[in-house]
mmCIF file of C-alpha atoms in Angstrom:
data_model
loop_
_atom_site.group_PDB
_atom_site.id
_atom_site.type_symbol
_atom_site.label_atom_id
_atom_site.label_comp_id
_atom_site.label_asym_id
_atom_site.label_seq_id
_atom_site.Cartn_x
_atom_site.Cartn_y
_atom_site.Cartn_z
ATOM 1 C CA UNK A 455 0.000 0.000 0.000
ATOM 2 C CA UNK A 456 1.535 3.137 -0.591
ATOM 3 C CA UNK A 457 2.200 5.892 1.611
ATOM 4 C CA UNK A 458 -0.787 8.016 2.737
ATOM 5 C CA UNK A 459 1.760 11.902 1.984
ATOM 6 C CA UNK A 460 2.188 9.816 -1.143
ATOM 7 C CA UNK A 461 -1.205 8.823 -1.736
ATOM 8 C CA UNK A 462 -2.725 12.323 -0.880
ATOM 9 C CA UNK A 463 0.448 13.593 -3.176
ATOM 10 C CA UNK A 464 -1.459 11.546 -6.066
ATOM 11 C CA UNK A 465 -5.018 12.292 -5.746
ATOM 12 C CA UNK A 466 -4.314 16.236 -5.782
ATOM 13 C CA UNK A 467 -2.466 15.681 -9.137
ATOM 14 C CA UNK A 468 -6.377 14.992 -10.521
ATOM 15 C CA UNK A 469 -8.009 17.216 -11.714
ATOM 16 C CA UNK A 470 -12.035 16.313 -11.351
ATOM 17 C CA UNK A 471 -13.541 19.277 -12.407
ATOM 18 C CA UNK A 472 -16.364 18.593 -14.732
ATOM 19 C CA UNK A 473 -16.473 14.586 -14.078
ATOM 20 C CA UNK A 474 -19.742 12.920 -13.041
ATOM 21 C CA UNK A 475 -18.633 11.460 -9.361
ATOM 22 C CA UNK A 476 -19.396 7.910 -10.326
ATOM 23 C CA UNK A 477 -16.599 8.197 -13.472
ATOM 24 C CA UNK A 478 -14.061 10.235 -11.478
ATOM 25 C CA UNK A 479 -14.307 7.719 -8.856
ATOM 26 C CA UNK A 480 -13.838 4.646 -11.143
ATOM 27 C CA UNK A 481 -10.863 6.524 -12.915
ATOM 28 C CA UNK A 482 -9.358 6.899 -9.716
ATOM 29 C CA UNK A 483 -9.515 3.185 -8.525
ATOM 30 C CA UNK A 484 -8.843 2.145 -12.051
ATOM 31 C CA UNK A 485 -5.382 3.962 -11.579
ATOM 32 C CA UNK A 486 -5.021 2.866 -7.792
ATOM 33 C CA UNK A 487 -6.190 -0.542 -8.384
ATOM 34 C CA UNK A 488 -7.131 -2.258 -4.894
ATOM 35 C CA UNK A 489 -5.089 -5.548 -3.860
ATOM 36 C CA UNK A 490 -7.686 -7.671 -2.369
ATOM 37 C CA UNK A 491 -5.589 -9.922 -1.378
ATOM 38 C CA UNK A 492 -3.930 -7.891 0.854
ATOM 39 C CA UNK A 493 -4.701 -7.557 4.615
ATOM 40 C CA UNK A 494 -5.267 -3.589 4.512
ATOM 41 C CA UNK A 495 -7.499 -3.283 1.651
ATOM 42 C CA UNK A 496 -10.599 -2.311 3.606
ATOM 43 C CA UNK A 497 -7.782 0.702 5.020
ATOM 44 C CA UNK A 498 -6.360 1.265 1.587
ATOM 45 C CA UNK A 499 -10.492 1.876 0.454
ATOM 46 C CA UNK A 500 -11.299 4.291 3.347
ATOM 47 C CA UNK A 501 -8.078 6.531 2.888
ATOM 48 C CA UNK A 502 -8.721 7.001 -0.879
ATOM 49 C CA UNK A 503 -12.403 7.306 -0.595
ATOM 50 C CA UNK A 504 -11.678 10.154 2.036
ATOM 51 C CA UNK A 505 -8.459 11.945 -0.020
ATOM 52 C CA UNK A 506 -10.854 11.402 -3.230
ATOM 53 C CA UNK A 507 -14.071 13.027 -1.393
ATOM 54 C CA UNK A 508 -11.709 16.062 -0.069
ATOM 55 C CA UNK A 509 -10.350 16.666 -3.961
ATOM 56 C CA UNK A 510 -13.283 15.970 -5.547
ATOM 57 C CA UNK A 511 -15.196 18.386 -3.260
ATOM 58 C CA UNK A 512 -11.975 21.503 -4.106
ATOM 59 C CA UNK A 513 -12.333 20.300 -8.047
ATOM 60 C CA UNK A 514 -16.696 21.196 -7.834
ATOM 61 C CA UNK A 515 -17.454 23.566 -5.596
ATOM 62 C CA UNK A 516 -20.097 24.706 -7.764
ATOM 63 C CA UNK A 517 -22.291 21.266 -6.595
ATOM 64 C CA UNK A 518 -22.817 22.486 -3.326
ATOM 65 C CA UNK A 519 -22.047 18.495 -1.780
ATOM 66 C CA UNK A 520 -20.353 18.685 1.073
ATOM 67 C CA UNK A 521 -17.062 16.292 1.474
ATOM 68 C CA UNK A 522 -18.656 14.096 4.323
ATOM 69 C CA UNK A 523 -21.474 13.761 1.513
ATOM 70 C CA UNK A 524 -19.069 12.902 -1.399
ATOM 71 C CA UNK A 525 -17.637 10.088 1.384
ATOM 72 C CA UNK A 526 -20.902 8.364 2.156
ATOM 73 C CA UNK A 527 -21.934 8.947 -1.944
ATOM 74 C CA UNK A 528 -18.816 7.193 -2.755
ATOM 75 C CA UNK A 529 -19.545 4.135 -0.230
ATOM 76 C CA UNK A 530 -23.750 3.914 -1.363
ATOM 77 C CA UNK A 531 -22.235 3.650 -4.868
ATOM 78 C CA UNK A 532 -19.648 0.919 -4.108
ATOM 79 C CA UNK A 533 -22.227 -0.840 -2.389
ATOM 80 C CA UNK A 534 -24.614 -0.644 -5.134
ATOM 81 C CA UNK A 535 -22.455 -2.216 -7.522
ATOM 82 C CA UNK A 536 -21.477 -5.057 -5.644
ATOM 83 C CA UNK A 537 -25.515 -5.226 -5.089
ATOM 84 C CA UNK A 538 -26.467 -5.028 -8.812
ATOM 85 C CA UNK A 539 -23.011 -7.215 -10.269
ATOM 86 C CA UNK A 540 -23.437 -10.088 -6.954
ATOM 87 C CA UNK A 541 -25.188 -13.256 -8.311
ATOM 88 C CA UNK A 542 -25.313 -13.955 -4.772
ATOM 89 C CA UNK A 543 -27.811 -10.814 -4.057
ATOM 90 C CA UNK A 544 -31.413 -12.304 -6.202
ATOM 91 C CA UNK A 545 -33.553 -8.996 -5.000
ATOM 92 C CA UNK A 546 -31.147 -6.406 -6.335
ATOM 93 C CA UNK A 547 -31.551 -2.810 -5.237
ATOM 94 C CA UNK A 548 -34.067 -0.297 -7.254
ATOM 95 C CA UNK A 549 -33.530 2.837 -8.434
ATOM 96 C CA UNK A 550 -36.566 4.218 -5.860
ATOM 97 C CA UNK A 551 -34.727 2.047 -3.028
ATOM 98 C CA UNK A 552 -31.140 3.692 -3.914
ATOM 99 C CA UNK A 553 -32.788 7.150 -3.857
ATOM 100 C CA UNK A 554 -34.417 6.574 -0.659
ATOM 101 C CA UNK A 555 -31.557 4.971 1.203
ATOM 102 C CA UNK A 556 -29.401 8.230 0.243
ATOM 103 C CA UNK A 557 -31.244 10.409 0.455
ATOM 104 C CA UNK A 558 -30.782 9.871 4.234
ATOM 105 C CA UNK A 559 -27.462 11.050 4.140
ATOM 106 C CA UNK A 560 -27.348 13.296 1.316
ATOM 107 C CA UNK A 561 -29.205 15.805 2.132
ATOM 108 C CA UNK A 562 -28.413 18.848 -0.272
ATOM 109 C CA UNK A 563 -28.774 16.604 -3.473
ATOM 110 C CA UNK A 564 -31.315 16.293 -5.739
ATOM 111 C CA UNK A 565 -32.740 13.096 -6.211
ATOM 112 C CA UNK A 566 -32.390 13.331 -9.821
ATOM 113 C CA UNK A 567 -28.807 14.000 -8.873
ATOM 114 C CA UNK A 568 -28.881 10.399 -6.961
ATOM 115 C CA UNK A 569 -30.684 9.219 -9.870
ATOM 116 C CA UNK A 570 -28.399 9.767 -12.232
ATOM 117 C CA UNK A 571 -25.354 8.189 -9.415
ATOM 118 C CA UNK A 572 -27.686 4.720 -9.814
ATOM 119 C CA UNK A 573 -28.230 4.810 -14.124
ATOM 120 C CA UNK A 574 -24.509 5.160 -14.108
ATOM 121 C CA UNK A 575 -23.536 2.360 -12.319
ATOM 122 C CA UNK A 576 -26.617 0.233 -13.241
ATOM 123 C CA UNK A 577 -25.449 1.064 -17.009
ATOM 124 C CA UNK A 578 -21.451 1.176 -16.654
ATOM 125 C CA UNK A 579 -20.632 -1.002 -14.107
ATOM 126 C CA UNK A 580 -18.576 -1.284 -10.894
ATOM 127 C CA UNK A 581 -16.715 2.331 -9.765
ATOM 128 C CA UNK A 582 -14.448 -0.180 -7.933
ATOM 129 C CA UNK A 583 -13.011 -3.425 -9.683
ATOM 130 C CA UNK A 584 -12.460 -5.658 -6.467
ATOM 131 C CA UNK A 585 -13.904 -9.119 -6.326
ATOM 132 C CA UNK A 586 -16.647 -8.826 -8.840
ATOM 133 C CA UNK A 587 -17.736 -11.387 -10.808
ATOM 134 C CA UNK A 588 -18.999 -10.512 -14.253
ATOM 135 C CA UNK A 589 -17.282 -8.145 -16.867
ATOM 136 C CA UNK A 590 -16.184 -4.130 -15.267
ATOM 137 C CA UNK A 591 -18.819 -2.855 -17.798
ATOM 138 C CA UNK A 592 -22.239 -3.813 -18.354
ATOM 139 C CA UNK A 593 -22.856 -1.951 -21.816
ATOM 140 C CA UNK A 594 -19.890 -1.265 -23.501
ATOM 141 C CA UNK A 595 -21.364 1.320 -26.157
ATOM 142 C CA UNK A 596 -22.829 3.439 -23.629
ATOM 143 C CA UNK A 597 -19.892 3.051 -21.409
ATOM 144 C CA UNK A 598 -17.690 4.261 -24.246
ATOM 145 C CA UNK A 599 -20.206 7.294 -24.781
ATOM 146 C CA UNK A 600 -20.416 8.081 -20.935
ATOM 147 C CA UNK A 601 -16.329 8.064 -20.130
ATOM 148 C CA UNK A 602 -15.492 9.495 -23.595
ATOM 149 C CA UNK A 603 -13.104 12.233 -23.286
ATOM 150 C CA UNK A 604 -12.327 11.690 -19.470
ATOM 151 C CA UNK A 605 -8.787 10.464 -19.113
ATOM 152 C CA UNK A 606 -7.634 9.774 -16.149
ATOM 153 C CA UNK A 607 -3.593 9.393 -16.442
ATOM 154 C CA UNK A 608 -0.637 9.324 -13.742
ATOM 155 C CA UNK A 609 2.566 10.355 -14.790
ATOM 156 C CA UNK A 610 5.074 7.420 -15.045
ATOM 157 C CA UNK A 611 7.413 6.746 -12.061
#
């Protein structure tokens, strides 16, 4: 795991301005992949949810989401997709039931804001690629249209 000065050094390099949350957030995990396999994973999740909620929140201030609100977004959207990908979960989540749920804890969003948070991962797939079964996108035309024009790079170490 790297260094948290190193990881917060990493996540300021982004710049998020103009990125739906859902796509910034897979970008970022895309580029800071998540070792399941190692014992600090759940820590390694938590640290870059948080540094990504701070940056995220400095990158749109225009949204009016607070970063505690970006935090818990980030976490109803992770758990989402693992609800919608799991064929373990048969009575996957609805659209109404994400709304509702987060609505609890967003509190200055829209809920055509939140709506668009569940199309996006209902249509694109998982914002975090960590022991999911089935493919990273669920539609890979409209994935292509959604994350067109959004890269995401690191500069080589």
């Amino acid at each position: 795991m790297l260094r948290p000065q190193v990881l917060r050094g990493l996540v300021n390099l982004k710049d998020f301005r103009n990125y739906s949350l859902p796509n910034a957030l897979r970008g970022l995990f895309t580029e800071l992949p998540v070792q399941s396999s190692e014992p600090s994973a759940s820590a390694f999740i938590h640290l870059l949810v948080g540094l990504f909620s701070e940056r995220f929140t400095q990158c749109n201030p225009d949204l009016g989401i607070t970063r505690d609100e970006i935090y818990l977004l980030c976490f109803s959207m992770i758990m989402l997709s693992v609800d919608l990908w799991s064929p373990s979960i048969k009575n996957k989540m609805s659209k109404r039931e994400f709304i509702r749920n987060t609505r609890q804890v967003a509190t200055t969003t829209s809920d055509e804001f939140l709506g668009n948070l569940y199309d996006n991962v209902y249509i694109v797939g998982h914002v975090v690629l960590i022991d999911c079964s089935g493919p990273p996108f669920r539609h890979s035309e409209v994935k292509a249209i959604l994350v067109r024009n959004q890269p995401l790079s690191l500069p080589a170490f």
